[in-house]
Tab-separated table of N, CA and C in Angstrom:
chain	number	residue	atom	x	y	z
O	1	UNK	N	-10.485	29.213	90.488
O	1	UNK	CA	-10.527	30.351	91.370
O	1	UNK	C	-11.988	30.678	91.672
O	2	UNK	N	-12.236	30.716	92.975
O	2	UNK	CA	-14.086	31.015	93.052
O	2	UNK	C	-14.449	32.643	92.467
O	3	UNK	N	-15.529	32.514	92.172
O	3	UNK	CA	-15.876	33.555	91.743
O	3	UNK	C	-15.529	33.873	90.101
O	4	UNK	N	-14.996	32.851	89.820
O	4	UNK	CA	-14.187	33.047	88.066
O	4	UNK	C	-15.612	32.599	86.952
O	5	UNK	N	-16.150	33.205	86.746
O	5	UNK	CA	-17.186	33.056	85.819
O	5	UNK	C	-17.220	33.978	84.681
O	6	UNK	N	-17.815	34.777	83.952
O	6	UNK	CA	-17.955	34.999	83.079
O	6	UNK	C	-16.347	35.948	82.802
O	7	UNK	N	-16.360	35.512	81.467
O	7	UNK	CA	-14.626	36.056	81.212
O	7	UNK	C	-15.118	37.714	80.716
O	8	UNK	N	-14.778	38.661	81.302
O	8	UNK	CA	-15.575	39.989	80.668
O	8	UNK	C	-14.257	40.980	82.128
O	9	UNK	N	-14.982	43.011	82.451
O	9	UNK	CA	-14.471	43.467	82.599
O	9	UNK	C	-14.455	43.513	84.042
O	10	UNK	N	-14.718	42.392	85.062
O	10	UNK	CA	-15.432	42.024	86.294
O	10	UNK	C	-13.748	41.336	86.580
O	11	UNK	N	-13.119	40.902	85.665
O	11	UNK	CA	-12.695	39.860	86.259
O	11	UNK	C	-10.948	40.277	86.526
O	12	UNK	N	-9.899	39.454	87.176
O	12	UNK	CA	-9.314	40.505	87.362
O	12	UNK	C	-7.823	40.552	85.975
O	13	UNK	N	-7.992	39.324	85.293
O	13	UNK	CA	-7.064	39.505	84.075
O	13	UNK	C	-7.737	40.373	82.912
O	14	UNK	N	-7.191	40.922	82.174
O	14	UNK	CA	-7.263	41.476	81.165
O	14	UNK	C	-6.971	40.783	79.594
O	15	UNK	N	-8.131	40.131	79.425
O	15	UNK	CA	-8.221	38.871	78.287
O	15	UNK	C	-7.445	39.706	76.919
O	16	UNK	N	-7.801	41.328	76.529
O	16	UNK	CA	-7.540	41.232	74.912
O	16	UNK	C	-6.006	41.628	75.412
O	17	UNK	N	-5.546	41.861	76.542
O	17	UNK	CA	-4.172	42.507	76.402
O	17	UNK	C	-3.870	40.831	76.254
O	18	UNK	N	-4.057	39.785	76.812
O	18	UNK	CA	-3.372	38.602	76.889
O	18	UNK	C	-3.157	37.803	75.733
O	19	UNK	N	-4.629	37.814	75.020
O	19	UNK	CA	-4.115	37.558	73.723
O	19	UNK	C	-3.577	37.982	72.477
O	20	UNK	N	-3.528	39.104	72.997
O	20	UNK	CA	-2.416	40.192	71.739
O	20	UNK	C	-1.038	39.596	72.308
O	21	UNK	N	-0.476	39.542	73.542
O	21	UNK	CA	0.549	39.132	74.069
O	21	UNK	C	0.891	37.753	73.148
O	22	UNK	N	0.357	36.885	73.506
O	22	UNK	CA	0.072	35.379	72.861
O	22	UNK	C	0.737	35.424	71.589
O	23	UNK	N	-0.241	36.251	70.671
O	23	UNK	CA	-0.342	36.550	69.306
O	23	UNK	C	1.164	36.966	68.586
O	24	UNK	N	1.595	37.457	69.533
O	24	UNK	CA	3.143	38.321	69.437
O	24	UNK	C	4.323	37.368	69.769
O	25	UNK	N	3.886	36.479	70.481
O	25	UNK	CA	4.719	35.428	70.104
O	25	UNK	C	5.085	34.420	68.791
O	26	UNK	N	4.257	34.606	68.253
O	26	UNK	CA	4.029	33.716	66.584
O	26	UNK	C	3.223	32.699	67.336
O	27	UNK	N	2.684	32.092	68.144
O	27	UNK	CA	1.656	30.818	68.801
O	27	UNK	C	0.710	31.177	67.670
O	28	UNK	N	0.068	29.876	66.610
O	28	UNK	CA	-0.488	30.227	65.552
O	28	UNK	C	-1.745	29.404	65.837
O	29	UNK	N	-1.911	28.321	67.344
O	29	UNK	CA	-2.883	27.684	67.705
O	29	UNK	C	-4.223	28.196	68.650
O	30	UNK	N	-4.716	27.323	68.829
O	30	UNK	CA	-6.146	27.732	69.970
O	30	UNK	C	-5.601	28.154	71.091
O	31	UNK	N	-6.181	28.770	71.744
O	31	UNK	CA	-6.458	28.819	73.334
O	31	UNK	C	-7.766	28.844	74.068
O	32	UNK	N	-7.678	27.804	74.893
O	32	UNK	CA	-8.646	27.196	75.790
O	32	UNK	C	-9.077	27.993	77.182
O	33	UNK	N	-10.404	28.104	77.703
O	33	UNK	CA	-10.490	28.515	79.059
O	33	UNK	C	-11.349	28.222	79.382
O	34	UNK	N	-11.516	27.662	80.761
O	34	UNK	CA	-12.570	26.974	81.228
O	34	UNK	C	-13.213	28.307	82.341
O	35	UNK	N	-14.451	28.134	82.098
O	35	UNK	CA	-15.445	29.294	82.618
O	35	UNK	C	-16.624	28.819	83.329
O	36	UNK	N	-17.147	29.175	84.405
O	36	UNK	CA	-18.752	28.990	84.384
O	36	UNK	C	-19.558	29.912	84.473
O	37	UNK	N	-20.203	29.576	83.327
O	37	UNK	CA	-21.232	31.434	83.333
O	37	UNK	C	-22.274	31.077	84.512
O	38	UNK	N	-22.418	32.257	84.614
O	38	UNK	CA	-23.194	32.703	85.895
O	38	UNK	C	-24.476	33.504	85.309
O	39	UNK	N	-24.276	33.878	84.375
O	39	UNK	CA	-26.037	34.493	83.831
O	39	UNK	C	-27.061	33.321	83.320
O	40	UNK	N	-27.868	33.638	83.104
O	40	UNK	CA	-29.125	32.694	82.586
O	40	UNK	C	-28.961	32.088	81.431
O	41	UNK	N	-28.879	33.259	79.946
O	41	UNK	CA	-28.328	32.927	79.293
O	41	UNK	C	-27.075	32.109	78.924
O	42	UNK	N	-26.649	30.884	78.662
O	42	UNK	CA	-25.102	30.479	78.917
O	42	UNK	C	-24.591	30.972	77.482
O	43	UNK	N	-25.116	30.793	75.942
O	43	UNK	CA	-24.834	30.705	75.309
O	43	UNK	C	-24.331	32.990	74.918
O	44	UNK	N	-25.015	33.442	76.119
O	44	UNK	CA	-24.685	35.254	75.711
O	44	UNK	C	-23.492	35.093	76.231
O	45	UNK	N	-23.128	34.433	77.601
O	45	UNK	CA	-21.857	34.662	78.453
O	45	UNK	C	-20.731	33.832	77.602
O	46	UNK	N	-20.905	32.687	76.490
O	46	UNK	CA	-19.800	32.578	75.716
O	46	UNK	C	-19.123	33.064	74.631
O	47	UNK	N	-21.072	34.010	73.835
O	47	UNK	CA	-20.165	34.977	72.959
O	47	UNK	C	-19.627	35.744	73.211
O	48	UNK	N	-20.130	36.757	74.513
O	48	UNK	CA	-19.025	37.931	75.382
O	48	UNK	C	-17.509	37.152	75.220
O	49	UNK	N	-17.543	35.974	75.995
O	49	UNK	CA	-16.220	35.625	75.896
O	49	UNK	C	-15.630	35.416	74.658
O	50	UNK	N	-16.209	35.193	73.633
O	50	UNK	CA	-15.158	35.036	72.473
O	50	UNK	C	-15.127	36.025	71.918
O	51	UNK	N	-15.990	37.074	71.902
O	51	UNK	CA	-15.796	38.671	71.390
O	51	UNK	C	-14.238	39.129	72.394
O	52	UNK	N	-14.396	38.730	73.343
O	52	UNK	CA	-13.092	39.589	74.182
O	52	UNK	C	-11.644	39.213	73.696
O	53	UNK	N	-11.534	37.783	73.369
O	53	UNK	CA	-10.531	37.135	73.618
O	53	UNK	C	-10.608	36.727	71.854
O	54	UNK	N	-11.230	37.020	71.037
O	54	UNK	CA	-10.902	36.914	69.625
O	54	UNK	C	-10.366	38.047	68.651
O	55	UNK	N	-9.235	38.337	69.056
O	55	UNK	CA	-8.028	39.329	68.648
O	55	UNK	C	-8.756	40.153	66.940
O	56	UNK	N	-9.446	39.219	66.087
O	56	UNK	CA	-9.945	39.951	64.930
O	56	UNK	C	-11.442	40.047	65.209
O	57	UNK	N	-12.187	39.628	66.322
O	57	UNK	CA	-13.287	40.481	66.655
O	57	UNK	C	-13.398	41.582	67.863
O	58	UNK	N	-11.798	42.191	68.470
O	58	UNK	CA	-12.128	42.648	69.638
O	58	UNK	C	-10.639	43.291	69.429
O	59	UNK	N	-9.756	43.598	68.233
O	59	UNK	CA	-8.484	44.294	68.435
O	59	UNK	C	-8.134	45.253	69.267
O	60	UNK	N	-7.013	44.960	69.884
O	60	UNK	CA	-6.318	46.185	71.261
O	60	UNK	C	-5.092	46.342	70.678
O	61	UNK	N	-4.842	47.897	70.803
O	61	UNK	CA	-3.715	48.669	70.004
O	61	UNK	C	-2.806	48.206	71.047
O	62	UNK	N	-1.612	47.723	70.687
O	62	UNK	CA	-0.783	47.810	71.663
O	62	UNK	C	0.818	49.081	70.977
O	63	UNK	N	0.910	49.628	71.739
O	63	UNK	CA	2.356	50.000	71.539
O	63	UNK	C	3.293	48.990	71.235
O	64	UNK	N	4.532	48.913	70.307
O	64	UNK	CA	5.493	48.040	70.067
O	64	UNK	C	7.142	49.072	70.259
């Protein structure tokens, strides 16, 4: 999708609701996403992304 670069609050999915979703299925494996950072830094725009999308560094309350 153009414009799909850094996985953060720009973009238009909502990464920690998705992987709490995931998580709630019992799926006990990886998940993959292909990105191209767009800042200078590449290696800041991948920890953002794994802070968002790493459920025990970035927990979202969900209602059950």
């Amino acid at each position: 999708m153009p414009g799909r670069h850094e996985i953060d609050e720009t973009q238009e999915l909502y990464y920690p609701a998705i992987m709490q979703a995931i998580v709630k299925t019992g799926f006990k494996g990886f998940v993959a996403q292909e990105f191209i950072p767009a800042r200078a830094n590449k290696l800041t725009s991948l920890q953002q992304g794994i802070t968002i999308c790493d459920i025990k560094l970035a927990p979202l309350a969900l209602s059950t």
